[in-house]
Tab-separated table of C-alpha atoms and ligand atoms in Angstrom:
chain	number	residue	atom	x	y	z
N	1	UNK	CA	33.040	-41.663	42.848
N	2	UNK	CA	33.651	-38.352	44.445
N	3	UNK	CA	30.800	-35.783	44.251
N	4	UNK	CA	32.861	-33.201	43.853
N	5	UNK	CA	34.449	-32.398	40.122
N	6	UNK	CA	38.197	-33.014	39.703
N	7	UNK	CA	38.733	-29.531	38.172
N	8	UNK	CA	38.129	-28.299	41.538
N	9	UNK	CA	41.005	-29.928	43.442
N	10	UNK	CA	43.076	-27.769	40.719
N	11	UNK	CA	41.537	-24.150	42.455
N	12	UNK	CA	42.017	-22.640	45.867
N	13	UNK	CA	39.620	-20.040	47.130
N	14	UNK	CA	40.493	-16.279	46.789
N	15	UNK	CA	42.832	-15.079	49.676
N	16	UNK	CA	41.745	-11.826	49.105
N	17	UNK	CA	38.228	-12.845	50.401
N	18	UNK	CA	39.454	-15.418	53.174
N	19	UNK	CA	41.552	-11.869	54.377
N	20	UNK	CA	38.311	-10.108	54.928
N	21	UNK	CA	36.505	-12.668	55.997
N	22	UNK	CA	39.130	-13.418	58.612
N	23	UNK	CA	38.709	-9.517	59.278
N	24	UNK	CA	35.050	-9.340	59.420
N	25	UNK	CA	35.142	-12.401	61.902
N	26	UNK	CA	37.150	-10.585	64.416
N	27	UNK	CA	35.505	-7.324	64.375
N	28	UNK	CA	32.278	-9.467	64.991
N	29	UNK	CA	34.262	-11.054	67.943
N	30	UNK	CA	34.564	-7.234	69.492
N	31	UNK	CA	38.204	-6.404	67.751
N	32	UNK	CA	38.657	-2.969	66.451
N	33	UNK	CA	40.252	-4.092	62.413
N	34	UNK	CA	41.101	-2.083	60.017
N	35	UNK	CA	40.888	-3.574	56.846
N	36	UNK	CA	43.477	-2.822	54.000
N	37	UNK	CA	42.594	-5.899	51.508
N	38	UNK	CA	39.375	-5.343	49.815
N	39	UNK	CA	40.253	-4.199	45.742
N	40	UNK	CA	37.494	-1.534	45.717
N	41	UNK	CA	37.079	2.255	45.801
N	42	UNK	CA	35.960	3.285	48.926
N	43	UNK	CA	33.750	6.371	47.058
N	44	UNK	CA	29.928	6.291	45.776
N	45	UNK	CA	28.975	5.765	42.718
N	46	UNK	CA	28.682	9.018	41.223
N	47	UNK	CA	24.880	10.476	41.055
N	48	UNK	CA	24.435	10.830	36.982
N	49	UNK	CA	25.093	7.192	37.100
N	50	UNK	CA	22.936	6.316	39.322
N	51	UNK	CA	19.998	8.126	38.028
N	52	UNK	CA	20.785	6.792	34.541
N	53	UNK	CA	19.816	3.479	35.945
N	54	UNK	CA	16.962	4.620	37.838
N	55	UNK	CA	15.527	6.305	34.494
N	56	UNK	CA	15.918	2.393	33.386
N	57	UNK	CA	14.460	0.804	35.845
N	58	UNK	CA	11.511	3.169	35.445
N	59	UNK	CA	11.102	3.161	31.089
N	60	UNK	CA	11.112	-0.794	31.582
N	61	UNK	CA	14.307	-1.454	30.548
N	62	UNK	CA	13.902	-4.447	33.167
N	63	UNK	CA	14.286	-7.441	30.050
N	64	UNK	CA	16.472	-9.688	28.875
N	65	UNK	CA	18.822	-7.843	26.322
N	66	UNK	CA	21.266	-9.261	23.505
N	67	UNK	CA	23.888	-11.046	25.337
N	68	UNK	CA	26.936	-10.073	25.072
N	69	UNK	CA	25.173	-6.393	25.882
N	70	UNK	CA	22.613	-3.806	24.580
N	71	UNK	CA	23.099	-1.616	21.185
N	72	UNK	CA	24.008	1.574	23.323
N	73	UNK	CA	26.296	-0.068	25.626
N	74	UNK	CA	28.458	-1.767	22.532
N	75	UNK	CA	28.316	1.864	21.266
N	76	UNK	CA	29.394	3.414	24.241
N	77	UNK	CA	32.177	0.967	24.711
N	78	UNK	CA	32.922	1.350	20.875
N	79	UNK	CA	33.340	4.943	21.126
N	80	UNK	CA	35.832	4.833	24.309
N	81	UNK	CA	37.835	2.318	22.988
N	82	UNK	CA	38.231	5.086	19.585
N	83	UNK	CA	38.715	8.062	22.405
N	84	UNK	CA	41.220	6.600	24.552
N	85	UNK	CA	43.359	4.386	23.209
N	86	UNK	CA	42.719	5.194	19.734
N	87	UNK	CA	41.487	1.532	19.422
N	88	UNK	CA	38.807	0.981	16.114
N	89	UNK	CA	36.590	-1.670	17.061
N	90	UNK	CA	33.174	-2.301	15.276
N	91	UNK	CA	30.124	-3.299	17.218
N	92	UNK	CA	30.329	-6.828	16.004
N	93	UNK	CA	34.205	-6.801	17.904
N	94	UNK	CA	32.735	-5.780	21.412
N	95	UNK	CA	31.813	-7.795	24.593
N	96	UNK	CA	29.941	-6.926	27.936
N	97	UNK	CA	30.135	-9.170	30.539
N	98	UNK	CA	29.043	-9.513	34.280
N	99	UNK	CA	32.733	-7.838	35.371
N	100	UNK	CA	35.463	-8.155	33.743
N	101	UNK	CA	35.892	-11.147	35.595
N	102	UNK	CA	33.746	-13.069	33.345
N	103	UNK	CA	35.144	-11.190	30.254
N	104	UNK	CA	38.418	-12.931	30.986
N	105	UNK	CA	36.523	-16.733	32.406
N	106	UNK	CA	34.938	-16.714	28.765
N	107	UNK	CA	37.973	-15.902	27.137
N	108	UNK	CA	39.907	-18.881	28.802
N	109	UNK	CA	37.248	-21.403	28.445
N	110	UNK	CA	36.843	-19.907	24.676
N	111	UNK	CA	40.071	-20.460	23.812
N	112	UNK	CA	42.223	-22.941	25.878
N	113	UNK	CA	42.455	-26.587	25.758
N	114	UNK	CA	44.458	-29.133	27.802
N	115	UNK	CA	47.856	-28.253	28.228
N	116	UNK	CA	47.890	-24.494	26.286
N	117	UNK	CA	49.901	-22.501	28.701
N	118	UNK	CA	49.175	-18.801	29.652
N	119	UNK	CA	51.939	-16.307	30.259
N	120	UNK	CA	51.354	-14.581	33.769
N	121	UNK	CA	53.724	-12.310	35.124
N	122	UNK	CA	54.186	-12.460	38.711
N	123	UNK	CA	52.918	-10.956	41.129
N	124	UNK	CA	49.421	-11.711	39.770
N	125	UNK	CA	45.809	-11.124	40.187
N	126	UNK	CA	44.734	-13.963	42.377
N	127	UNK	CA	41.601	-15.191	40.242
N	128	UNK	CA	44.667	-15.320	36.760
N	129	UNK	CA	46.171	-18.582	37.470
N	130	UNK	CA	42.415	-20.453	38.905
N	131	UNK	CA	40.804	-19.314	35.933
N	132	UNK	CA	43.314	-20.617	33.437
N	133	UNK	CA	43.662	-23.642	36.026
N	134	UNK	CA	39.362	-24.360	35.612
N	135	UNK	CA	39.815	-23.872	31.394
N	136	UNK	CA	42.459	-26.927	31.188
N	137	UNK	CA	45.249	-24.451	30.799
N	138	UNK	CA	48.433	-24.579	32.481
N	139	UNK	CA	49.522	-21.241	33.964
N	140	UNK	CA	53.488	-20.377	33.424
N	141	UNK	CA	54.718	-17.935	35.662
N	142	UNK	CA	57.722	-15.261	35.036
N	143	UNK	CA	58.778	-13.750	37.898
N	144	UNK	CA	58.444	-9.648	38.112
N	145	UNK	CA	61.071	-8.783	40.911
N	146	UNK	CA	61.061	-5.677	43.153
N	147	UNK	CA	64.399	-4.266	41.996
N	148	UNK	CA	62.910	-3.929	38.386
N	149	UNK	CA	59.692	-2.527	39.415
N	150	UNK	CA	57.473	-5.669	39.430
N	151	UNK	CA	58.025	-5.720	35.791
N	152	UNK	CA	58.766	-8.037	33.099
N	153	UNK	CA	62.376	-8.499	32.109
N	154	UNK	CA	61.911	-9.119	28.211
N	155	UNK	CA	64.046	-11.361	28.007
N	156	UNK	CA	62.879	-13.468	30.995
N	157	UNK	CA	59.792	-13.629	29.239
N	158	UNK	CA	61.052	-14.540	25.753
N	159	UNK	CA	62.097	-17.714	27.227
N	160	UNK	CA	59.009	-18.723	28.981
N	161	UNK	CA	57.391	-18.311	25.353
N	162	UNK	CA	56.792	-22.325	24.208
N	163	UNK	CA	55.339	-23.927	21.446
N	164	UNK	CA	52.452	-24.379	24.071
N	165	UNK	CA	51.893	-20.382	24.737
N	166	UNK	CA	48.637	-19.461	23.677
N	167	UNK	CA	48.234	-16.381	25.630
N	168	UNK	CA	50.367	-13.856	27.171
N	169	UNK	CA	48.303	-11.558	30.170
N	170	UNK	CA	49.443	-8.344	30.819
N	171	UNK	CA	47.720	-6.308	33.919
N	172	UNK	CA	49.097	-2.538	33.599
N	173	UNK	CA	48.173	-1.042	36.190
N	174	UNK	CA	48.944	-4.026	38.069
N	175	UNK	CA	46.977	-5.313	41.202
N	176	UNK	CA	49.032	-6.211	43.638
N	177	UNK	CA	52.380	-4.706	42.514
N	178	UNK	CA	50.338	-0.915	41.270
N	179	UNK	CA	53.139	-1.177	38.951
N	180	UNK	CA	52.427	0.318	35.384
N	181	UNK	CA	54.592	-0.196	32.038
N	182	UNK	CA	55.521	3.268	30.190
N	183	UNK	CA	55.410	3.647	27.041
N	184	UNK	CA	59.404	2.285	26.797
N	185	UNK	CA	58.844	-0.556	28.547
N	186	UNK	CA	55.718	-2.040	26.694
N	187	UNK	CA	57.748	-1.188	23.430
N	188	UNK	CA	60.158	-3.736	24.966
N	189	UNK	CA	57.658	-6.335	25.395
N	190	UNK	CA	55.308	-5.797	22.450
N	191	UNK	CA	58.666	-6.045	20.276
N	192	UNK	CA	58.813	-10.079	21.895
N	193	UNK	CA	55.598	-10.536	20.981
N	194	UNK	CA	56.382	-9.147	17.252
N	195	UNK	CA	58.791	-12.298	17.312
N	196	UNK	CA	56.005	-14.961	18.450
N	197	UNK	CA	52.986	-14.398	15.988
N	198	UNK	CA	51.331	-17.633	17.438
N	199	UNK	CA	51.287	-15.612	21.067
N	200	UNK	CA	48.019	-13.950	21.943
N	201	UNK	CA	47.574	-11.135	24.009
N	202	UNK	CA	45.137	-10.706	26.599
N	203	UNK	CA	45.404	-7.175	28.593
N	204	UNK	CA	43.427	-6.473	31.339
N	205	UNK	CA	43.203	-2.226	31.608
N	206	UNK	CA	41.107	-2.766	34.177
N	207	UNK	CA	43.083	0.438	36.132
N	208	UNK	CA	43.670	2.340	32.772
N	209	UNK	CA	42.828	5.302	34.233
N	210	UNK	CA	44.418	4.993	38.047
N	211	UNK	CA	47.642	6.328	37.155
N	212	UNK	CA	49.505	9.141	38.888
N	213	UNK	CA	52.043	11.777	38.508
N	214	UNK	CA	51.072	12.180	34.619
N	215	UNK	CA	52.148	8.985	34.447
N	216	UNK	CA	50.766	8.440	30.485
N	217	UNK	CA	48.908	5.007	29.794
N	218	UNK	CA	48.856	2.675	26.613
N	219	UNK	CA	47.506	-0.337	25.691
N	220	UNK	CA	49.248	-3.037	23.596
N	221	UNK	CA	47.739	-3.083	20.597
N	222	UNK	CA	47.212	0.950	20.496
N	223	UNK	CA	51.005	1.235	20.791
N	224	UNK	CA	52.312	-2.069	18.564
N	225	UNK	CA	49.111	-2.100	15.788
N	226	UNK	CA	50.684	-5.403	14.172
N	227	UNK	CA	49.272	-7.008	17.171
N	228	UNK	CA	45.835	-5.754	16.946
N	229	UNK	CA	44.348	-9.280	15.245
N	230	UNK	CA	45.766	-10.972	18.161
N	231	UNK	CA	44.421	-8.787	20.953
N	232	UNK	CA	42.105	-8.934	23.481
N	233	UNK	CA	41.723	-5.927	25.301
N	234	UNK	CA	39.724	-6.354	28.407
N	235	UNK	CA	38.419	-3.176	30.563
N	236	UNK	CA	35.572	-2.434	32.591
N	237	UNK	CA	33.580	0.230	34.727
N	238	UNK	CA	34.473	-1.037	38.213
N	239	UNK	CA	37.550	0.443	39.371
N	240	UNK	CA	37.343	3.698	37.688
N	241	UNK	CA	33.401	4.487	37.841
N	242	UNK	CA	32.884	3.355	41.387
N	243	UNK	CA	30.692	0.318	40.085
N	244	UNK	CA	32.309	-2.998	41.853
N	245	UNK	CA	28.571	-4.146	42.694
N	246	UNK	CA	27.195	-3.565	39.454
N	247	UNK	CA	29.187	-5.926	37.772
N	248	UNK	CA	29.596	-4.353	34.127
N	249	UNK	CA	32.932	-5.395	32.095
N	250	UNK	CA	33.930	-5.378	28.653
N	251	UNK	CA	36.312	-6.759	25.729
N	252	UNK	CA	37.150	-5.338	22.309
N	253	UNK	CA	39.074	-8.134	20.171
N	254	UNK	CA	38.967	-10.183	17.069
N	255	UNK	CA	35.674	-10.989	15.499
N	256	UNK	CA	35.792	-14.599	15.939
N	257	UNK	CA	36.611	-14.764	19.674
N	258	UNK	CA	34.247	-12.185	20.587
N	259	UNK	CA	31.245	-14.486	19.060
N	260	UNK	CA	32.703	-17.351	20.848
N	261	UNK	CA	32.933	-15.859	24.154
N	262	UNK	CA	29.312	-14.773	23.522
N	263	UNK	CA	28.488	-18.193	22.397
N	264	UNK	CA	30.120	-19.285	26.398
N	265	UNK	CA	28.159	-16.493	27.817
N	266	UNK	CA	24.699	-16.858	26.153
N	267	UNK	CA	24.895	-20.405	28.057
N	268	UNK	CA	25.958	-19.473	31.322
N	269	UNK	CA	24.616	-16.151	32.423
N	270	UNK	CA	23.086	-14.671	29.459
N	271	UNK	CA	23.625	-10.476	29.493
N	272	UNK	CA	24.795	-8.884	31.837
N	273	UNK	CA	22.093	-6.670	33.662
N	274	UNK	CA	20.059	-4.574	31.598
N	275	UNK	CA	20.302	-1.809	34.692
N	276	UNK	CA	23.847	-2.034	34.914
N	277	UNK	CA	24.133	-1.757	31.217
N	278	UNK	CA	22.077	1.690	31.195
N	279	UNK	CA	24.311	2.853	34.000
N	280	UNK	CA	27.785	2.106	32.179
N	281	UNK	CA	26.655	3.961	28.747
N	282	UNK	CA	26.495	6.896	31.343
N	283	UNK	CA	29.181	6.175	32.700
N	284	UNK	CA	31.207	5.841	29.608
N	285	UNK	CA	29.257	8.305	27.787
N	286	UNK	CA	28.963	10.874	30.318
N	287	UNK	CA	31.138	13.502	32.708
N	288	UNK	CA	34.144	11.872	32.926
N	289	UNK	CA	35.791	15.039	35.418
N	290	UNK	CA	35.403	13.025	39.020
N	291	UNK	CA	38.208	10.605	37.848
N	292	UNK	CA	40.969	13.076	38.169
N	293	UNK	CA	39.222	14.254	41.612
N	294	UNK	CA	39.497	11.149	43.130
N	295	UNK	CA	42.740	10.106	41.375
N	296	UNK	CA	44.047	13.249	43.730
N	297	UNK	CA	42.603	11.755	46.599
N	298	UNK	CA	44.571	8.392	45.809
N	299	UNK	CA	47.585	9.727	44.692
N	300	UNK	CA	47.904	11.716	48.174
N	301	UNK	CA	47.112	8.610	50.183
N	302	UNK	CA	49.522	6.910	47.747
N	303	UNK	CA	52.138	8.475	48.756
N	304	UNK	CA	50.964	9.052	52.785
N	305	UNK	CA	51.183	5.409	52.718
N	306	UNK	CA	54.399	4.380	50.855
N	307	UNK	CA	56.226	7.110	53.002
N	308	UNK	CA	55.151	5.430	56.424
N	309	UNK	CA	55.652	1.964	55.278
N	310	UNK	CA	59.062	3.160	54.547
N	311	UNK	CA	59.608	4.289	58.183
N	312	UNK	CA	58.707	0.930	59.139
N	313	UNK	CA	61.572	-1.912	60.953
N	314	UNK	CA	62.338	-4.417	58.247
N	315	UNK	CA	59.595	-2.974	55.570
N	316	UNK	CA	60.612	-1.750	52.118
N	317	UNK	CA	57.897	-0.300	50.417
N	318	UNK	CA	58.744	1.288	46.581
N	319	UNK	CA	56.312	3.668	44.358
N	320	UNK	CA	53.705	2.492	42.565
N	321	UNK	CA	52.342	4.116	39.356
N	322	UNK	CA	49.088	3.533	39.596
N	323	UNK	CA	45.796	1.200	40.777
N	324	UNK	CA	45.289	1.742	44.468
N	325	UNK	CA	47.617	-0.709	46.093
N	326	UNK	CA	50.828	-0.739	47.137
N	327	UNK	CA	53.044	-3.903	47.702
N	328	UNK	CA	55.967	-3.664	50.068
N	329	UNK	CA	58.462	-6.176	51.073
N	330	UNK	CA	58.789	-7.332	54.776
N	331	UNK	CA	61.894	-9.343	53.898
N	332	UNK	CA	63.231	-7.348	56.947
N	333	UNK	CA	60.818	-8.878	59.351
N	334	UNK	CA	61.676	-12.481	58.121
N	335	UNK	CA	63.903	-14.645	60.922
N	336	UNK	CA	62.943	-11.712	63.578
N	337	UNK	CA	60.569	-13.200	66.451
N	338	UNK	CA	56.764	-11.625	67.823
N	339	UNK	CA	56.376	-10.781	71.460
N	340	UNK	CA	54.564	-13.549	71.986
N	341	UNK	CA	57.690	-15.693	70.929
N	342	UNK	CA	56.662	-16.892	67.883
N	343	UNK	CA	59.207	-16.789	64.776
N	344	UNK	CA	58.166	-14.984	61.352
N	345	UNK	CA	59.232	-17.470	58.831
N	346	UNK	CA	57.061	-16.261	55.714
N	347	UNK	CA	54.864	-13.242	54.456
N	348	UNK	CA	51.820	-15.009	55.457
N	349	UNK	CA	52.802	-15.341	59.339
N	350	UNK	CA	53.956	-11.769	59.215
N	351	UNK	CA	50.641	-10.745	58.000
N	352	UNK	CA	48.925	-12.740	60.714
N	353	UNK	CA	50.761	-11.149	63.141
N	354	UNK	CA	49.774	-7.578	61.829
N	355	UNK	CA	45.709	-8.907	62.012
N	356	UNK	CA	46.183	-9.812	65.668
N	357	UNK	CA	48.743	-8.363	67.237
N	358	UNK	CA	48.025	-4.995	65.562
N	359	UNK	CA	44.169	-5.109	63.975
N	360	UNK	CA	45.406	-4.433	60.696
N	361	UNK	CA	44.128	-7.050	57.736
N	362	UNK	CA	46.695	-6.539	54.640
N	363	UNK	CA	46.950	-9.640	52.025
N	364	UNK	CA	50.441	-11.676	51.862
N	365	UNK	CA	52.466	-11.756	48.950
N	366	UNK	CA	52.535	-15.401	48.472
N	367	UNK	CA	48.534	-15.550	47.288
N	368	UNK	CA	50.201	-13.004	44.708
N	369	UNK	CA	52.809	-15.442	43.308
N	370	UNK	CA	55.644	-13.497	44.690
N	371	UNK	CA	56.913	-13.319	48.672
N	372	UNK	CA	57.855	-12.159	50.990
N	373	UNK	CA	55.698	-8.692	50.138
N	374	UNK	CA	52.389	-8.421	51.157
N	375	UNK	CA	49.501	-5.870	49.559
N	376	UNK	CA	47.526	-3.139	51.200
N	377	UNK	CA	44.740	-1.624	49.228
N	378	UNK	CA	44.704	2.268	50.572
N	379	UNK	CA	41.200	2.576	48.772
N	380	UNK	CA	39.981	3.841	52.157
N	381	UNK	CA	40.152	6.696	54.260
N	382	UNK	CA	43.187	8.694	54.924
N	383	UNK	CA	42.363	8.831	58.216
N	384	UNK	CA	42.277	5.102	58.656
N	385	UNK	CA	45.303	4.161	56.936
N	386	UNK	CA	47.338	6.784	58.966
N	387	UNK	CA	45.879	4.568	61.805
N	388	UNK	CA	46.978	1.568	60.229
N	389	UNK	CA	50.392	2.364	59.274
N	390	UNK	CA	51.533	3.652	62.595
N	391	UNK	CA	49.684	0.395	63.992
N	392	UNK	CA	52.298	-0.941	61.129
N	393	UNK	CA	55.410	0.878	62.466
N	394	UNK	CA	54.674	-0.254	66.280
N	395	UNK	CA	53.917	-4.047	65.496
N	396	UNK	CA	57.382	-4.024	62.970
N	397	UNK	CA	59.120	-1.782	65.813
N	398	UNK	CA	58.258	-4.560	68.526
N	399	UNK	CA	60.109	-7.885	66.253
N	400	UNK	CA	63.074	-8.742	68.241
O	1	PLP	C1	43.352	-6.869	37.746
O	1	PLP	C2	41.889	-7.071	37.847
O	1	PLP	N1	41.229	-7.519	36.776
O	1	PLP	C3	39.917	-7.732	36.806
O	1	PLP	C4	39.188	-7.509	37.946
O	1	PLP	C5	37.726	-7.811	37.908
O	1	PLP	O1	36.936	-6.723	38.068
O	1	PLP	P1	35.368	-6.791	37.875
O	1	PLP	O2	34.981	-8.220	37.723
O	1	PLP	O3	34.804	-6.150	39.088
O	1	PLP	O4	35.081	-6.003	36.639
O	1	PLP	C6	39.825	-7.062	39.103
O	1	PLP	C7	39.076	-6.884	40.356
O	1	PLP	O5	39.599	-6.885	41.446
O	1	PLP	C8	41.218	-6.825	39.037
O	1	PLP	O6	41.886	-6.376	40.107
């Protein structure tokens, strides 16, 4: 009997993590890296965050709260969901979780049995198709290609709807693609939906608020309200607060699937922590005016970045809407040869050739679900991914 559970020989670990671990090895080997894969804002947590969890720490708010997250938080969370997407949820409709990573693992395990198939556009979040993988679920992919903005054709996605669909995950702003559905486009999708009342919807806003060039963002079931009862909208204080480590995400959605996640969670972790919890009611609650400050910041890298790619031998790199990545195509480098002699036949040996050949640690397309592209995160400094990107030019310049 193998030690080991079966479920696991259905996973693969995160390539996003293997990248910088890959990247952290060589720099500890002497090699100057610069690393474009981690998913995380390179700024602080702002201060008035920070000392809202201090202030917690110190008036013994150190316990074991409800689970599925304090009074105040579910307010807080209540009251954004009413502010900015005009979404009413009551108290009893509201999640927190340890990230919204665990918002969505609940939701799978709460929901899917053997053989219920989830919707996933590709490209993907890596941890989407191991998640539904560990729940039983099969993952159906429908591919999102370049020449129509890494978005879902609607009728490409009608057909992948089955008797088996149970869910249907949208990620708007995407990570890897940065790719964001207007207004139009989600009308075109929400209107399938309208057509398939057995299809859930699970959005993941996660980058809600990284979106550039007034670039206006809504949420499924703020702009279609038929498919409010069959909505779970997921969001959480990482990306936009500067709060990866803290680990605070949430869900508003129906009644009956919020208790059972909390059911799920009350047996695995319990709540999230109480620290974290004070910090994200001042996060949510509080100044909101750094977001547009450092949406600036990554709009000018943004577009630093997608100009220099574009400059690049055998990269095509479009214009992302929002999130902080951007995922060019290196179709041009495919077939060409390194000059070390050794042939680029996918997006993960171009990639390797960019970590050492020219010290630069991007992600390839294929852990995305969709080659040959690969993903940088420019969630670091300016400075460094003007660096990388003429590191970029020279290593694509020197492919014979
Ligand atoms: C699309 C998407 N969803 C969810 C998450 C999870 O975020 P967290 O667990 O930090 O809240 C991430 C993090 O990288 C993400 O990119």
């Amino acid at each position: 009997m193998p030690f080991l559970a079966q479920r696991l020989a259905r996973i693969k670990p995160s390539a996003t993590m293997a990248v910088t671990m890959k990247a952290r090895a060589l720099k500890a080997a002497g090699r100057e890296v610069i690393g474009l894969g981690a998913g995380e804002p390179d700024f602080d947590t702002p201060q008035n965050i920070k000392d809202a969890a201090k202030r917690a720490i110190d008036s013994g708010d150190t316990k074991y709260t409800d689970i599925g997250g304090t009074p105040a938080l579910k307010k807080a969370i209540v009251a954004k969901f009413k502010r900015e997407n005009g979404l009413d949820y009551g108290i009893d409709q509201i999640i927190a979780s340890t990230g919204g990573k665990q918002v969505l693992f609940n939701a799978f395990l709460a929901t899917l049995s053997a053989g219920d198939e989830v919707i996933i556009p590709a490209p993907y979040w890596v941890s989407y198709p191991d998640m539904v993988l560990l729940a039983e679920g099969t993952p159906v992919f429908v591919p999102c290609p370049q020449n129509n903005g890494f978005k879902l054709v609607p009728e490409e996605f009608e057909k992948a709807i089955t008797p088996r669909t149970k869910w249907f995950l949208l990620n708007s702003p995407s990570n890897p693609s940065g790719a964001a559905y207007t207004k139009a486009e989600l009308k075109a999708i929400t209107d399938v939906l309208l057509r398939h009342p057995h299809v859930w919807v699970m959005t993941d806003d996660m980058y809600e608020h990284l979106v550039y060039d007034d670039f206006e963002f809504w949420s499924p079931a703020q702009l279609e309200p038929r498919l409010y009862p069959r909505t779970l909208t997921i969001n959480g204080v990482s990306k936009a607060y500067c709060m990866t480590g803290w680990r605070i995400g949430y869900a508003g959605g129906p009644k009956e699937l919020i208790k059972a996640m909390t059911d799920i969670q009350g047996h695995s972790t319990s709540n999230p922590s109480s620290i974290s919890q004070a910090a994200s009611v001042e996060a949510l609650n509080g100044p909101q005016d750094f977001i547009p400050k450092n949406n600036a910041v990554f709009k000018e890298r943004r577009d630093l970045v997608v100009s220099m790619l574009n400059q690049a031998d055998g990269i095509r790199c479009p214009m992302p809407e929002g999130a902080f990545y951007v995922y060019p195509s290196c179709a041009g480098t495919i077939g060409k040869t390194t000059p070390q002699g050794k042939r680029i036949e996918t997006d993960e040996d171009f990639v390797t050739y960019l970590l050492e050949s020219a010290g630069v640690a991007v992600v390839q397309g294929s852990a995305f679900g969709l080659a040959p592209h690969f993903r940088i995160s420019y969630a670091t400094s300016t400075e460094a991914l003007r660096d990388a990107c003429k590191r970029i030019q020279k290593a694509c310049a020197a492919l014979r």
